[in-house]
XYZ file of C-alpha atoms in Angstrom:
570
model
C -13.307 -1.841 -26.289
C -11.074 -4.501 -23.792
C -8.626 -2.928 -22.017
C -6.717 -4.758 -19.291
C -7.239 -2.301 -16.349
C -11.267 -1.408 -17.598
C -13.495 -2.312 -20.097
C -15.473 0.530 -22.475
C -18.533 -0.415 -24.396
C -20.399 1.114 -26.632
C -22.334 1.441 -30.647
C -20.715 2.822 -33.287
C -22.502 5.750 -33.112
C -22.493 6.221 -29.365
C -20.839 9.911 -27.727
C -19.644 8.476 -25.327
C -19.285 4.341 -24.033
C -22.214 2.940 -22.709
C -20.509 1.442 -19.750
C -17.371 1.041 -18.473
C -16.359 -1.350 -15.735
C -12.848 -3.214 -14.020
C -12.020 -6.347 -15.759
C -12.428 -8.382 -13.130
C -14.184 -11.899 -12.176
C -14.820 -13.363 -9.114
C -17.597 -15.804 -7.690
C -18.494 -15.821 -3.872
C -18.046 -19.091 -2.048
C -20.206 -20.660 -1.545
C -23.023 -21.259 1.977
C -22.216 -24.474 3.166
C -24.929 -24.346 5.417
C -28.238 -24.513 2.217
C -28.770 -27.174 1.146
C -29.900 -25.929 -2.175
C -28.180 -22.811 -3.152
C -30.353 -20.065 -5.749
C -28.565 -20.051 -9.352
C -28.061 -16.144 -7.923
C -25.198 -17.237 -5.142
C -23.208 -18.656 -7.934
C -23.481 -15.827 -10.476
C -20.512 -14.247 -11.062
C -19.289 -10.551 -10.108
C -17.872 -8.361 -13.201
C -16.860 -5.504 -12.697
C -18.333 -2.414 -10.429
C -20.367 -5.345 -8.446
C -17.456 -6.195 -6.636
C -16.136 -5.265 -3.646
C -12.218 -5.798 -4.478
C -10.881 -5.374 -0.789
C -13.390 -7.751 0.347
C -13.428 -10.125 -2.539
C -9.226 -9.777 -3.505
C -7.925 -12.699 -2.500
C -11.177 -14.139 -4.501
C -10.061 -11.930 -7.196
C -9.513 -13.367 -11.364
C -8.966 -11.431 -14.477
C -9.051 -12.739 -18.197
C -5.043 -11.323 -18.480
C -1.925 -12.956 -17.755
C 0.037 -8.519 -17.748
C -2.192 -7.382 -20.703
C -2.703 -10.616 -22.549
C -5.651 -12.427 -22.798
C -5.196 -16.025 -21.545
C -7.879 -16.951 -20.426
C -10.673 -17.313 -22.432
C -13.529 -18.701 -19.966
C -13.441 -15.867 -17.896
C -13.967 -13.208 -21.286
C -16.343 -15.742 -21.679
C -18.325 -14.667 -19.026
C -17.348 -11.069 -19.364
C -18.918 -10.766 -22.910
C -21.477 -11.724 -21.448
C -22.339 -9.805 -19.308
C -21.230 -6.921 -21.482
C -24.131 -8.830 -23.959
C -26.407 -9.034 -21.057
C -26.045 -5.088 -20.740
C -26.166 -3.861 -24.023
C -29.457 -5.909 -25.115
C -32.598 -4.779 -23.790
C -34.788 -7.441 -21.483
C -37.143 -10.382 -23.008
C -34.513 -9.719 -26.489
C -31.584 -12.045 -27.794
C -28.328 -10.423 -29.055
C -28.659 -9.718 -32.520
C -25.501 -10.617 -33.757
C -23.265 -7.030 -34.735
C -19.345 -6.509 -36.071
C -17.454 -6.047 -32.925
C -14.180 -3.418 -33.081
C -11.470 -4.571 -30.198
C -8.202 -3.924 -29.095
C -5.933 -6.257 -28.142
C -1.842 -5.515 -27.165
C 0.960 -4.883 -29.678
C 2.402 -8.065 -30.862
C 0.099 -9.343 -29.619
C 0.666 -13.790 -29.616
C -1.234 -15.619 -32.015
C -2.762 -18.135 -29.874
C -4.610 -16.135 -28.424
C -5.761 -14.323 -31.125
C -6.770 -17.315 -32.024
C -9.646 -18.483 -29.109
C -11.004 -14.981 -29.688
C -12.165 -15.646 -33.389
C -12.860 -19.126 -32.150
C -14.940 -17.469 -29.321
C -16.642 -14.661 -31.156
C -16.601 -17.224 -34.556
C -18.247 -20.028 -32.795
C -20.150 -18.678 -29.109
C -21.599 -15.860 -29.895
C -21.833 -15.605 -34.178
C -20.498 -12.589 -34.852
C -20.175 -11.701 -38.925
C -16.992 -10.401 -38.596
C -14.286 -8.611 -36.215
C -11.519 -5.915 -36.331
C -8.493 -6.125 -34.424
C -6.782 -2.682 -33.238
C -4.387 -1.387 -31.048
C -5.140 1.027 -28.518
C -1.929 3.345 -28.460
C -2.386 3.699 -32.002
C -5.995 4.267 -32.257
C -5.980 7.144 -29.508
C -2.625 8.990 -31.847
C -5.244 8.119 -35.088
C -8.247 9.795 -32.698
C -5.581 13.319 -31.609
C -3.782 13.650 -34.710
C -3.675 16.003 -37.507
C -4.339 15.009 -41.183
C -1.300 15.508 -42.031
C 0.061 13.959 -39.210
C 1.973 10.462 -41.032
C 5.616 10.142 -37.526
C 4.744 10.049 -34.299
C 6.740 8.119 -31.784
C 3.976 6.560 -29.661
C 4.982 6.203 -25.179
C 1.355 4.251 -24.060
C 1.887 4.138 -19.911
C -0.695 1.606 -19.373
C -2.167 -0.690 -16.126
C 0.748 -3.488 -16.922
C 3.240 -2.735 -19.311
C 4.537 0.644 -21.627
C 4.651 0.775 -24.832
C 7.254 3.286 -26.993
C 6.206 2.451 -30.958
C 6.990 4.388 -33.304
C 5.311 5.858 -37.565
C 6.599 6.741 -39.915
C 4.564 7.404 -43.033
C 1.276 6.561 -40.921
C 3.192 2.517 -41.264
C 3.924 1.334 -37.561
C 6.790 0.654 -37.302
C 6.697 -3.513 -35.784
C 10.365 -4.786 -35.266
C 10.986 -0.916 -33.994
C 8.523 -1.604 -31.246
C 9.902 -1.659 -27.594
C 8.397 -2.941 -24.342
C 8.829 -2.334 -20.189
C 7.327 -4.423 -18.552
C 5.721 -2.077 -16.016
C 2.800 0.272 -15.719
C -0.185 1.743 -12.965
C -0.270 -2.018 -11.101
C 3.381 -2.035 -10.924
C 3.895 1.217 -9.024
C 0.340 1.531 -7.834
C 1.678 -2.084 -5.296
C 5.374 -0.078 -4.156
C 3.047 2.602 -3.102
C 0.918 -0.164 -1.406
C 3.638 -1.274 0.596
C 5.871 1.841 1.266
C 2.129 2.885 3.427
C 2.271 -0.809 4.637
C 6.332 -0.213 5.933
C 5.913 3.104 6.714
C 2.360 2.686 8.828
C 2.290 -0.948 10.424
C -0.510 -0.664 12.956
C -2.996 0.401 10.143
C -2.176 -2.776 7.866
C -6.403 -3.646 6.928
C -7.194 0.060 6.611
C -4.270 0.348 4.223
C -6.478 -1.493 1.076
C -5.517 -1.345 -2.443
C -8.712 0.397 -3.913
C -7.362 3.142 -1.226
C -3.808 3.041 -2.752
C -5.441 3.067 -6.730
C -7.221 6.857 -5.406
C -3.983 7.647 -3.494
C -1.658 6.932 -6.870
C -3.671 8.561 -9.593
C -4.928 11.652 -7.360
C -1.501 13.130 -5.317
C 0.945 11.227 -7.011
C 3.173 13.131 -9.353
C 6.831 12.543 -11.585
C 9.863 14.657 -9.912
C 11.491 16.643 -12.944
C 14.409 16.004 -10.738
C 13.942 13.080 -8.535
C 16.723 13.819 -6.559
C 16.494 17.788 -6.012
C 12.972 16.465 -5.661
C 13.977 13.916 -2.348
C 16.845 16.897 -1.150
C 13.599 19.821 -1.130
C 11.391 17.148 1.619
C 14.214 17.244 3.776
C 13.097 20.262 4.777
C 10.490 20.629 8.408
C 8.878 23.211 6.874
C 9.060 22.668 3.083
C 7.380 19.012 4.564
C 4.584 20.323 6.713
C 3.856 22.456 3.325
C 3.734 19.263 0.855
C 2.461 16.533 2.794
C -1.067 14.775 1.916
C -2.654 13.281 4.800
C -5.262 10.856 4.328
C -8.197 10.299 6.291
C -8.486 7.101 7.349
C -11.734 5.345 8.617
C -12.099 6.466 12.208
C -15.912 6.259 14.540
C -14.924 8.814 17.867
C -15.301 7.392 21.016
C -18.892 8.388 22.646
C -18.871 10.965 25.593
C -18.395 9.904 28.951
C -21.469 10.271 30.738
C -21.747 12.285 33.697
C -23.608 10.173 35.453
C -22.757 7.297 35.304
C -19.060 8.629 36.413
C -20.374 9.511 39.832
C -22.490 6.686 40.310
C -19.338 3.934 39.925
C -17.680 6.225 42.267
C -20.472 6.602 44.590
C -19.888 2.601 44.553
C -16.790 2.054 44.966
C -16.987 4.493 48.001
C -19.109 2.076 49.865
C -17.625 -0.805 48.375
C -14.490 0.332 50.220
C -16.271 1.254 53.537
C -17.953 -2.200 53.498
C -14.785 -3.559 53.575
C -13.058 -1.385 56.217
C -15.609 -2.001 58.520
C -15.836 -5.964 57.941
C -11.520 -5.216 58.435
C -12.084 -3.645 61.656
C -14.207 -6.286 62.569
C -11.692 -8.834 62.493
C -9.373 -7.398 64.346
C -11.436 -6.095 67.636
C -13.072 -10.395 67.860
C -8.851 -11.069 67.533
C -7.998 -8.436 69.664
C -10.487 -9.221 72.547
C -9.043 -13.399 72.052
C -5.928 -12.189 73.026
C -6.753 -10.801 76.042
C -8.922 -13.683 76.956
C -12.760 -11.576 77.541
C -14.966 -10.711 75.538
C -14.787 -6.967 75.475
C -13.417 -5.723 71.211
C -10.865 -2.552 71.455
C -12.647 -0.137 69.742
C -11.113 1.085 66.784
C -12.234 4.409 65.266
C -13.809 3.338 61.821
C -13.428 7.691 60.220
C -10.008 8.397 61.237
C -8.255 4.888 59.664
C -10.651 5.803 56.163
C -9.383 9.480 57.144
C -5.018 8.236 56.967
C -6.177 5.248 54.667
C -7.772 8.222 52.232
C -5.094 11.323 53.341
C -2.582 8.805 51.482
C -3.588 8.971 48.340
C -4.728 13.060 47.859
C -1.436 15.633 47.632
C -0.339 18.837 50.836
C -1.646 20.946 51.473
C -1.482 23.977 48.774
C -0.192 21.626 46.490
C -2.761 21.029 43.262
C -3.489 17.428 42.108
C -2.575 17.888 38.904
C 1.522 18.891 39.516
C 1.734 16.248 42.538
C 0.310 13.434 40.054
C 3.253 14.662 37.815
C 5.867 14.487 41.290
C 4.668 11.230 41.741
C 4.663 9.562 38.303
C 8.613 10.797 37.763
C 9.118 9.275 40.449
C 8.051 6.756 39.792
C 9.720 6.330 36.605
C 12.624 6.562 37.920
C 12.478 4.093 40.565
C 11.727 1.787 37.063
C 14.585 3.677 35.884
C 16.906 2.129 38.075
C 15.583 -1.599 38.504
C 15.517 -1.640 34.718
C 19.076 -0.159 34.879
C 20.395 -2.576 37.350
C 18.898 -5.675 35.621
C 20.713 -4.923 32.732
C 24.200 -4.701 34.346
C 23.751 -7.854 36.482
C 22.017 -9.632 32.784
C 25.670 -7.665 30.885
C 27.237 -9.672 34.138
C 26.798 -13.526 33.539
C 28.081 -12.660 29.296
C 31.015 -13.205 28.509
C 32.066 -10.801 26.294
C 29.922 -8.203 27.521
C 32.301 -4.736 28.841
C 31.141 -4.812 32.342
C 32.591 -8.722 32.491
C 35.575 -8.435 31.264
C 36.215 -5.519 33.925
C 34.250 -7.348 36.755
C 36.170 -10.102 35.856
C 40.159 -7.583 35.645
C 39.764 -6.388 39.338
C 39.253 -9.811 40.040
C 42.458 -11.135 38.438
C 44.296 -8.209 39.773
C 43.594 -9.526 43.395
C 44.468 -12.956 42.863
C 48.015 -11.300 41.461
C 48.760 -11.495 44.885
C 50.734 -14.620 46.918
C 48.210 -17.167 48.132
C 50.017 -17.071 51.518
C 49.412 -13.259 51.657
C 45.967 -12.422 53.651
C 46.655 -8.538 54.019
C 43.650 -7.603 51.540
C 41.436 -5.178 53.441
C 44.082 -3.571 55.355
C 44.801 -0.710 52.561
C 41.599 1.490 52.298
C 42.058 0.779 47.915
C 40.836 -2.230 48.771
C 37.685 -1.751 50.105
C 37.468 0.381 46.951
C 37.967 -2.127 45.038
C 35.797 -4.564 47.029
C 32.719 -1.540 46.795
C 32.852 -1.427 42.804
C 32.790 -5.478 42.380
C 30.188 -5.316 44.478
C 27.456 -2.581 43.421
C 28.103 -4.297 40.070
C 25.875 -7.354 41.843
C 22.929 -4.604 43.869
C 19.918 -6.631 44.128
C 17.358 -3.955 44.278
C 16.723 -2.740 47.510
C 13.021 -2.918 49.849
C 12.804 0.379 51.136
C 12.677 0.914 46.801
C 10.284 -1.924 45.646
C 7.818 -0.271 49.115
C 8.185 3.237 47.240
C 7.383 1.359 44.115
C 3.885 -0.337 45.193
C 2.912 3.274 46.889
C 3.439 5.236 44.083
C 1.182 2.645 42.203
C -1.287 2.693 43.750
C -1.536 6.363 44.837
C -1.659 5.706 40.644
C -4.316 3.483 40.017
C -6.138 5.547 42.775
C -6.477 8.601 40.497
C -6.426 6.716 37.506
C -10.097 8.306 35.393
C -8.219 11.866 36.182
C -3.721 10.558 35.064
C -6.280 8.586 31.874
C -8.041 11.920 30.844
C -4.718 12.888 28.534
C -3.471 10.107 27.532
C -7.411 9.242 26.288
C -7.962 12.277 24.153
C -3.884 11.996 22.464
C -4.751 8.113 21.674
C -8.404 8.317 20.386
C -8.163 11.373 18.487
C -8.431 11.352 14.367
C -5.064 12.566 13.450
C -3.831 8.996 14.396
C -6.092 7.211 11.825
C -4.339 9.168 9.114
C -1.906 8.598 6.218
C 0.620 11.155 5.962
C 2.027 10.720 2.111
C 4.548 12.966 1.153
C 8.203 11.025 -0.731
C 6.058 8.666 -1.261
C 4.196 9.683 -3.963
C 7.202 10.454 -6.019
C 9.054 7.320 -5.270
C 5.813 4.945 -6.519
C 6.156 6.664 -10.607
C 10.477 6.959 -10.564
C 10.047 3.084 -11.221
C 8.736 5.044 -14.599
C 12.270 6.110 -14.612
C 14.145 3.685 -12.807
C 12.888 0.081 -12.588
C 15.408 -0.813 -10.547
C 14.329 0.212 -7.489
C 12.087 -2.920 -7.580
C 14.849 -4.840 -8.152
C 13.928 -4.853 -12.407
C 16.853 -5.646 -14.167
C 15.156 -3.325 -17.500
C 15.781 -0.182 -18.223
C 12.936 3.247 -17.275
C 11.088 4.806 -19.741
C 14.500 7.580 -21.267
C 16.319 4.947 -22.283
C 14.266 2.671 -23.747
C 13.303 6.383 -26.128
C 17.203 6.814 -26.729
C 17.174 3.335 -27.390
C 14.354 4.066 -30.244
C 15.862 6.434 -31.619
C 19.324 5.073 -32.309
C 17.424 2.266 -34.308
C 16.599 4.925 -37.122
C 18.878 7.242 -39.469
C 19.177 10.758 -38.056
C 15.778 12.110 -40.772
C 13.663 9.921 -38.980
C 14.575 10.131 -35.889
C 14.179 13.524 -36.466
C 10.668 12.874 -38.032
C 9.453 11.075 -34.282
C 11.541 13.226 -31.775
C 9.444 16.732 -33.433
C 6.084 14.408 -32.324
C 6.561 12.359 -29.493
C 3.069 11.681 -28.512
C 1.728 10.524 -24.856
C -1.321 7.994 -24.298
C -2.874 5.715 -21.516
C -4.263 6.121 -18.252
C -1.105 7.070 -16.460
C -0.347 8.920 -19.013
C -2.274 10.939 -16.840
C 0.598 11.843 -13.373
C 1.441 15.308 -13.454
C 4.939 16.192 -13.900
C 5.160 13.689 -16.682
C 5.177 15.697 -19.860
C 7.217 17.809 -18.419
C 10.288 14.877 -17.179
C 9.932 13.444 -20.388
C 10.956 17.054 -21.415
C 13.564 17.285 -20.114
C 14.873 13.478 -20.846
C 14.492 14.356 -24.573
C 16.621 17.844 -24.261
C 19.588 15.986 -22.491
C 19.416 12.661 -25.082
C 18.750 14.240 -28.209
C 21.221 16.671 -29.947
C 22.525 20.530 -29.355
C 20.209 22.599 -30.908
C 17.831 19.603 -33.017
C 13.894 20.128 -32.140
C 11.179 18.199 -30.213
C 7.878 17.803 -29.072
C 5.991 16.263 -26.864
C 2.669 15.950 -26.894
C -0.598 14.699 -24.320
C -3.995 12.874 -25.111
C -6.715 14.780 -24.481
C -8.418 11.866 -22.818
C -5.837 9.047 -22.075
C -8.399 7.135 -20.251
C -11.117 7.151 -23.094
C -9.659 7.803 -26.860
C -8.781 5.018 -27.494
C -12.355 3.478 -27.986
C -13.006 7.758 -29.529
C -10.190 6.181 -31.663
C -11.707 2.857 -32.465
C -15.665 4.361 -32.313
C -13.685 7.049 -35.477
C -11.957 3.283 -37.260
C -15.416 2.632 -37.116
C -16.925 5.369 -38.818
C -14.728 5.898 -41.537
C -14.105 4.643 -45.504
C -11.959 2.193 -45.144
C -13.363 0.085 -42.285
C -15.625 -2.711 -43.927
C -11.500 -3.648 -45.454
C -10.314 -4.319 -41.781
C -12.957 -5.941 -40.931
C -12.571 -10.105 -40.458
C -15.350 -12.389 -41.732
C -16.341 -15.430 -40.959
C -15.419 -16.499 -44.421
C -12.134 -15.495 -43.570
C -12.202 -17.808 -40.430
C -13.603 -20.367 -42.407
C -11.374 -21.063 -44.861
C -8.392 -19.099 -43.630
C -7.716 -21.365 -40.632
C -8.881 -19.774 -36.883
C -5.604 -17.882 -36.037
C -6.311 -15.431 -39.485
C -7.370 -11.849 -38.772
C -7.158 -8.644 -41.587
C -4.483 -6.532 -40.777
C -3.756 -2.878 -41.652
C -0.952 0.334 -41.281
C -2.225 0.982 -37.685
C -2.939 -3.134 -36.677
C -0.997 -5.853 -35.495
C 1.327 -7.812 -38.451
C -0.761 -10.553 -39.556
C 2.402 -12.908 -39.681
C 1.229 -16.731 -41.170
C 2.210 -19.597 -38.898
C 4.685 -21.867 -40.282
C 4.020 -25.857 -41.405
C 6.965 -27.406 -39.011
C 5.479 -25.796 -35.958
C 2.270 -26.400 -36.599
C 2.816 -30.315 -37.318
C 5.144 -30.482 -34.112
C 2.121 -28.879 -32.155
């Protein structure tokens, strides 16, 4: 049995599938350095053998949305399946096969599937089933003949009405949105929220977050308002830990050794400097006598500049130094910004300056009275202030502060290191995103899709039936598919149905017992039922009636003969 997300394989007498795997295929790139690559290096990797995140660009699938359009990849998948269920050293013994297909599967796709099974694998017969209908048949009561199935798949969502045990093909509707689109939306949301962790936000991790932490809001806008409250946010946010390696603990012996070497190097540099000063002074005096300079006093004065005043803790002093340093940097930045704005023509600062200059220029050119009045000097000082440059004293102070900060860099970096290298910095906080992704089912316009949501789609299907048939369908709304397991989805559908159904009318929403497995169990029930042989398309039918022929039954797709004029035109 094949699904667009997972493939589940088993025999009709199995209690559960023998195995299941992702419907993915990948072929690793060849190593060009090797002259003769082995057969295993050229082999395809299938399903769970693939590291999805590592080989994302090399992944292939036989599906285009939920339709098989690449029979070559499908053949590799079948080879993999038959290799796993056939005992080693024995050939495959052909058996009748039941395989699922999408609603309204194109004839060409079924034709290639028939050719693959009958020509390549030589199977005796095949049966095509619809996964949502098989899941409903496995869950329904023996007396139930009517249902409105809502199948939430990986690529699409279908609303399938069944009346009197018959699939109403002309009333089926499809929404081109499913789990894949919702996971993609969650993927983009978290990438924009955490651009520093793009590599860690992998597709596999997004699938896990979506299936385990997402839910459908009964009232979407009301839930969004709740998340505005910080207490609610802190109580409900999901924290996902990303891969993180704690930094190694510093070795105190190594730190002491570095400090000792640094002191020795500083001492040697000071002694060499003092030697050059003595030699230079001796040359100036014209004698060989050198002026003695106390190395110890110079060293102590140099070190005292980097030490806090008496009775002042080092941490407090360093905080003051950092504050003074930041104040000077901020002043310099403000002046630089002001000078840059003065160059621009349309800024407020430049316009104010030009206004003042124009007032000065408005005086008679022959008069030279500017400067006699104190107000004139106030104007001059204001204009000069706009072009104020950085002072040497400020620059010297800045260098002094930076020197002190560098000298105590080890102690100053202690706090920042403990902050930057903590596991909390490598966490994804999933809050309202867990509601936004599933909300696409009801508001596809959030990602720019020009399609109606599930609620409007249900109403559209209801409106295509007479009132008495609408009531039959509403009394047994059945939800299935992998995405139907999202918490809150049933309650949201109940709310939507309550709003669209007539006043005081009844309705019922039922969930699939095992949304991911019920389609396979329904296929097993069909293979063990009395109508099984009447659902099989044999190889004789294939040979006699054409490659596109298949036997239909009440809950399968309907076989329609391709018109002759279409065949002739092709």
